[in-house]
Amino acid sequence: MSHDYDGIVLGTGHNALVLQAYLCRSGLRVLSLDQAAVPGGGLATIENPRHPGFLHNTHSFFHRAVTAMPWYRDLELQRHGARYVEPELNVALILPDGRALEWWTDLERTAVSFAEFSSTDAETLRRWVDEFRPIVERILIPEVQSPPLTPEKRRAKLERSPEGRRLLEVQALSPLEFVEREFENDVIRAGLLFFNGLREVDLRLRGFGHSIPALLASPHKAQMCLGGSARLAEALIADIRQQGGEVRIGVRLRAILVRAGRACGVELEDGERVEARGFVASGLNPQQTFLELMDAQAVPSSLRERAGAFRYNLLAPLFALNLALHQRPRYKAAEKRPELDRAFMVILGLERLDQFHEIVGAHEEGRVPPTVMWGACPTLFDPSQAPPGKHTAFTWEKLPYALNGDPASWDAAKEEHGRAMLELWARFAPNLADGTVLDSFARSPLDTERTLPNMRRGDLLVGSFDHDQVGYNRPFEGAGQYRTPIAALYLCGGSTHPGGNITGLCGYNAARVIAADLGAKVWWNPPEFGAA
Ligand SMILES: Cc1cc2nc3c(=O)[nH]c(=O)nc-3n(C[C@H](O)[C@H](O)[C@H](O)COP(=O)(O)OP(=O)(O)OC[C@H]3O[C@@H](n4cnc5c(N)ncnc54)[C@H](O)[C@@H]3O)c2cc1C
């Protein structure tokens, strides 16, 4: 038995790696363990096995504001080789008639595009961005970069400032109510909701009305990692190794060990036991952590119940079609709007607000809705992701996990659905029907769960954002703030505050809590919004 480690982290998703890197820099000896053959979880880039040199980002690709994250700076990830670009025409919603709604990194250019649809909406956009910029900078950014406050303390804190009171007022709406109340044009409404839906908040839920103005006012937009998303994981691992940390992959976990009520290590499937003096932090979901990996005797029944009841997003699962191409997609609409040749995220099939209701209804019934899809051609901005002169592209669609009531239906249905998506894509970019496609492969929501079992039911956000699963109560009351009712056992993955996506903030905040509990050095400078 080894007693060499101060801490063990379960999983090597980016949150786990961020946590590990901070604590290694605090002087702790930390090991991370993952069952996958490659570390990084949702930071995955694979080389096409049939066509060497074509790289595909099979999980995350659009990394919002990563270069502005405190951990990106603190861990010197640029020095470790991470490089990002934030394309100027960040999002384009292309309509069948050739018009396009465009979101630029420059607000004025976005407002000009909005004005083509409605000058009133363009003014409304400017007004909300002006009003919400200080709210984003002074409240929302520090809030997600801190362990969450109790709902009561949060409200009391917000009520003390005019910006806080305004945030509470707007937050009380649902995103749907916000958009219907503030914007008049149907394309703009649909675009804003879709843009927001990418973050997977249930658009009908009150309490999230601020999410759209917050997104619009955010100083950074979607970015991409040069060389592929996996380069970010490699940079994190480089920092960890430089500080003496260890990353072990291809290991199967059997159990989290608990002695005298305290987490003290893990047992692997092959019987090996690895112990840690200080902590075990799980980057996995609550069911895996408390039910699958822990002896029922070691977990109070109330905790087992709450872990079992943790819920997943209905609308989060993605279906992906990945292409290796001789040429980039050439959009018909670019003949009149040449800027579309440099559009980063391209949304197709979306024209009106009502489509949301159709998509939600189809998810509830396990049906495929009329396609709305979005994607990118990474090689437009990073030629290194394909052989010289060639391209890669992908498009995603939100589709139900349990297709026709059974997730296994995806294995028979996915090729055909991939073809249908390509047909729709080719209606907008006709060269995709002309021998441009060298290779394609589809991945279903079931494939997501198979690769990353923490994304239960294909939920790439690792848990829904209902009121009892956000902030202080994420994943559930009693296990918020990254501590769990089991001594020395912590959570650090997307099922904790502030939730899934590539933000690294679950791991960043968990590092602060664990360092404080262990009396380890907090060498960085975390913001003051919350209390550890
Ligand atoms: C198709 C797809 C597209 C996405 N696109 C985007 C995007 O564009 N932008 C964005 O911000 N986010 C995107 N996401 C979401 C993002 O990838 C996740 O929210 C994020 O990766 C969650 O990070 P995490 O740190 O919680 O862990 P994860 O990245 O989920 O990693 C968890 C790790 O735990 C390991 N693991 C799981 N179970 C076990 C076990 N039992 N034993 C040992 N190890 C285990 C896994 O192998 C994995 O390495 C996408 C996800 C998918 C699937």
PDB file of C-alpha atoms and ligand atoms in Angstrom, residues 11-16 33-36 40-42 58-63 253 283-284 288 318 396 448 451-455 460-462 493-494 500-502, ligand 1:
ATOM      1  CA  GLY A  11     -11.156  11.458 -13.806  1.00  0.00           C
ATOM      2  CA  THR A  12      -8.914  13.634 -15.952  1.00  0.00           C
ATOM      3  CA  GLY A  13     -11.601  15.931 -17.366  1.00  0.00           C
ATOM      4  CA  HIS A  14     -10.364  19.520 -17.567  1.00  0.00           C
ATOM      5  CA  ASN A  15     -11.896  20.411 -14.182  1.00  0.00           C
ATOM      6  CA  ALA A  16     -10.030  17.558 -12.518  1.00  0.00           C
ATOM      7  CA  LEU A  33      -6.780   8.478 -12.466  1.00  0.00           C
ATOM      8  CA  ASP A  34      -8.898   7.910 -15.559  1.00  0.00           C
ATOM      9  CA  GLN A  35     -10.288   4.870 -17.298  1.00  0.00           C
ATOM     10  CA  ALA A  36      -9.910   6.393 -20.759  1.00  0.00           C
ATOM     11  CA  GLY A  40      -8.698  15.244 -20.966  1.00  0.00           C
ATOM     12  CA  GLY A  41     -12.325  14.009 -21.059  1.00  0.00           C
ATOM     13  CA  GLY A  42     -14.276  16.520 -23.163  1.00  0.00           C
ATOM     14  CA  THR A  58     -15.176  14.793 -31.080  1.00  0.00           C
ATOM     15  CA  HIS A  59     -16.374  16.539 -27.930  1.00  0.00           C
ATOM     16  CA  SER A  60     -15.937  20.197 -27.046  1.00  0.00           C
ATOM     17  CA  PHE A  61     -14.834  22.682 -29.666  1.00  0.00           C
ATOM     18  CA  PHE A  62     -16.254  26.160 -28.906  1.00  0.00           C
ATOM     19  CA  HIS A  63     -14.409  27.230 -25.761  1.00  0.00           C
ATOM     20  CA  LEU A 253     -11.794   2.177 -10.606  1.00  0.00           C
ATOM     21  CA  GLY A 283     -14.562  14.661 -11.184  1.00  0.00           C
ATOM     22  CA  LEU A 284     -17.318  12.109 -11.872  1.00  0.00           C
ATOM     23  CA  GLN A 288     -20.820   7.260 -10.004  1.00  0.00           C
ATOM     24  CA  LEU A 318     -25.694  16.167 -29.101  1.00  0.00           C
ATOM     25  CA  TRP A 396     -24.117  19.267 -34.283  1.00  0.00           C
ATOM     26  CA  THR A 448     -21.126  10.334 -25.820  1.00  0.00           C
ATOM     27  CA  THR A 451     -17.033   7.456 -24.111  1.00  0.00           C
ATOM     28  CA  LEU A 452     -17.672   9.673 -21.098  1.00  0.00           C
ATOM     29  CA  PRO A 453     -19.936   7.732 -18.708  1.00  0.00           C
ATOM     30  CA  ASN A 454     -20.089  10.701 -16.329  1.00  0.00           C
ATOM     31  CA  MET A 455     -22.217  12.367 -19.059  1.00  0.00           C
ATOM     32  CA  LEU A 460     -22.665  16.955 -21.821  1.00  0.00           C
ATOM     33  CA  LEU A 461     -23.290  19.403 -18.974  1.00  0.00           C
ATOM     34  CA  VAL A 462     -23.233  16.580 -16.424  1.00  0.00           C
ATOM     35  CA  GLY A 493     -16.580  18.001 -12.065  1.00  0.00           C
ATOM     36  CA  GLY A 494     -19.300  19.587 -14.174  1.00  0.00           C
ATOM     37  CA  GLY A 500     -20.629  21.782 -17.358  1.00  0.00           C
ATOM     38  CA  ASN A 501     -18.876  23.157 -20.433  1.00  0.00           C
ATOM     39  CA  ILE A 502     -15.221  24.055 -20.751  1.00  0.00           C
TER      40      ILE A 502
HETATM   41  C1  LIG B   1     -20.223  16.225 -28.390  1.00  0.00           C
HETATM   42  C2  LIG B   1     -19.881  17.224 -27.321  1.00  0.00           C
HETATM   43  C3  LIG B   1     -19.664  18.545 -27.669  1.00  0.00           C
HETATM   44  C4  LIG B   1     -19.357  19.485 -26.698  1.00  0.00           C
HETATM   45  N1  LIG B   1     -19.104  20.765 -27.078  1.00  0.00           N
HETATM   46  C5  LIG B   1     -18.737  21.686 -26.172  1.00  0.00           C
HETATM   47  C6  LIG B   1     -18.323  22.974 -26.589  1.00  0.00           C
HETATM   48  O1  LIG B   1     -18.243  23.272 -27.779  1.00  0.00           O
HETATM   49  N2  LIG B   1     -18.002  23.862 -25.625  1.00  0.00           N
HETATM   50  C7  LIG B   1     -18.009  23.551 -24.302  1.00  0.00           C
HETATM   51  O2  LIG B   1     -17.679  24.407 -23.483  1.00  0.00           O
HETATM   52  N3  LIG B   1     -18.373  22.319 -23.895  1.00  0.00           N
HETATM   53  C8  LIG B   1     -18.724  21.379 -24.792  1.00  0.00           C
HETATM   54  N4  LIG B   1     -19.048  20.110 -24.401  1.00  0.00           N
HETATM   55  C9  LIG B   1     -19.198  19.856 -22.958  1.00  0.00           C
HETATM   56  C10 LIG B   1     -17.886  19.658 -22.238  1.00  0.00           C
HETATM   57  O3  LIG B   1     -17.080  18.755 -22.963  1.00  0.00           O
HETATM   58  C11 LIG B   1     -18.171  19.106 -20.834  1.00  0.00           C
HETATM   59  O4  LIG B   1     -19.150  19.855 -20.175  1.00  0.00           O
HETATM   60  C12 LIG B   1     -16.898  19.080 -20.024  1.00  0.00           C
HETATM   61  O5  LIG B   1     -15.935  18.277 -20.683  1.00  0.00           O
HETATM   62  C13 LIG B   1     -17.117  18.541 -18.625  1.00  0.00           C
HETATM   63  O6  LIG B   1     -15.880  18.590 -17.979  1.00  0.00           O
HETATM   64  P1  LIG B   1     -15.540  17.757 -16.698  1.00  0.00           P
HETATM   65  O7  LIG B   1     -14.276  18.316 -16.175  1.00  0.00           O
HETATM   66  O8  LIG B   1     -16.712  17.683 -15.783  1.00  0.00           O
HETATM   67  O9  LIG B   1     -15.234  16.265 -17.137  1.00  0.00           O
HETATM   68  P2  LIG B   1     -15.243  15.513 -18.504  1.00  0.00           P
HETATM   69  O10 LIG B   1     -14.624  16.297 -19.567  1.00  0.00           O
HETATM   70  O11 LIG B   1     -16.604  14.998 -18.727  1.00  0.00           O
HETATM   71  O12 LIG B   1     -14.269  14.294 -18.177  1.00  0.00           O
HETATM   72  C14 LIG B   1     -14.596  13.276 -17.268  1.00  0.00           C
HETATM   73  C15 LIG B   1     -13.475  12.269 -17.241  1.00  0.00           C
HETATM   74  O13 LIG B   1     -13.813  11.237 -16.314  1.00  0.00           O
HETATM   75  C16 LIG B   1     -13.501   9.984 -16.871  1.00  0.00           C
HETATM   76  N5  LIG B   1     -14.379   8.977 -16.287  1.00  0.00           N
HETATM   77  C17 LIG B   1     -15.728   8.884 -16.408  1.00  0.00           C
HETATM   78  N6  LIG B   1     -16.161   7.831 -15.694  1.00  0.00           N
HETATM   79  C18 LIG B   1     -15.071   7.263 -15.117  1.00  0.00           C
HETATM   80  C19 LIG B   1     -14.876   6.160 -14.245  1.00  0.00           C
HETATM   81  N7  LIG B   1     -15.881   5.413 -13.817  1.00  0.00           N
HETATM   82  N8  LIG B   1     -13.613   5.871 -13.868  1.00  0.00           N
HETATM   83  C20 LIG B   1     -12.556   6.614 -14.280  1.00  0.00           C
HETATM   84  N9  LIG B   1     -12.681   7.680 -15.091  1.00  0.00           N
HETATM   85  C21 LIG B   1     -13.932   8.001 -15.500  1.00  0.00           C
HETATM   86  C22 LIG B   1     -13.725  10.152 -18.352  1.00  0.00           C
HETATM   87  O14 LIG B   1     -12.962   9.195 -19.069  1.00  0.00           O
HETATM   88  C23 LIG B   1     -13.248  11.582 -18.575  1.00  0.00           C
HETATM   89  O15 LIG B   1     -11.886  11.651 -18.904  1.00  0.00           O
HETATM   90  C24 LIG B   1     -19.292  19.121 -25.336  1.00  0.00           C
HETATM   91  C25 LIG B   1     -19.462  17.792 -24.993  1.00  0.00           C
HETATM   92  C26 LIG B   1     -19.762  16.843 -25.972  1.00  0.00           C
HETATM   93  C27 LIG B   1     -19.951  15.426 -25.548  1.00  0.00           C
END
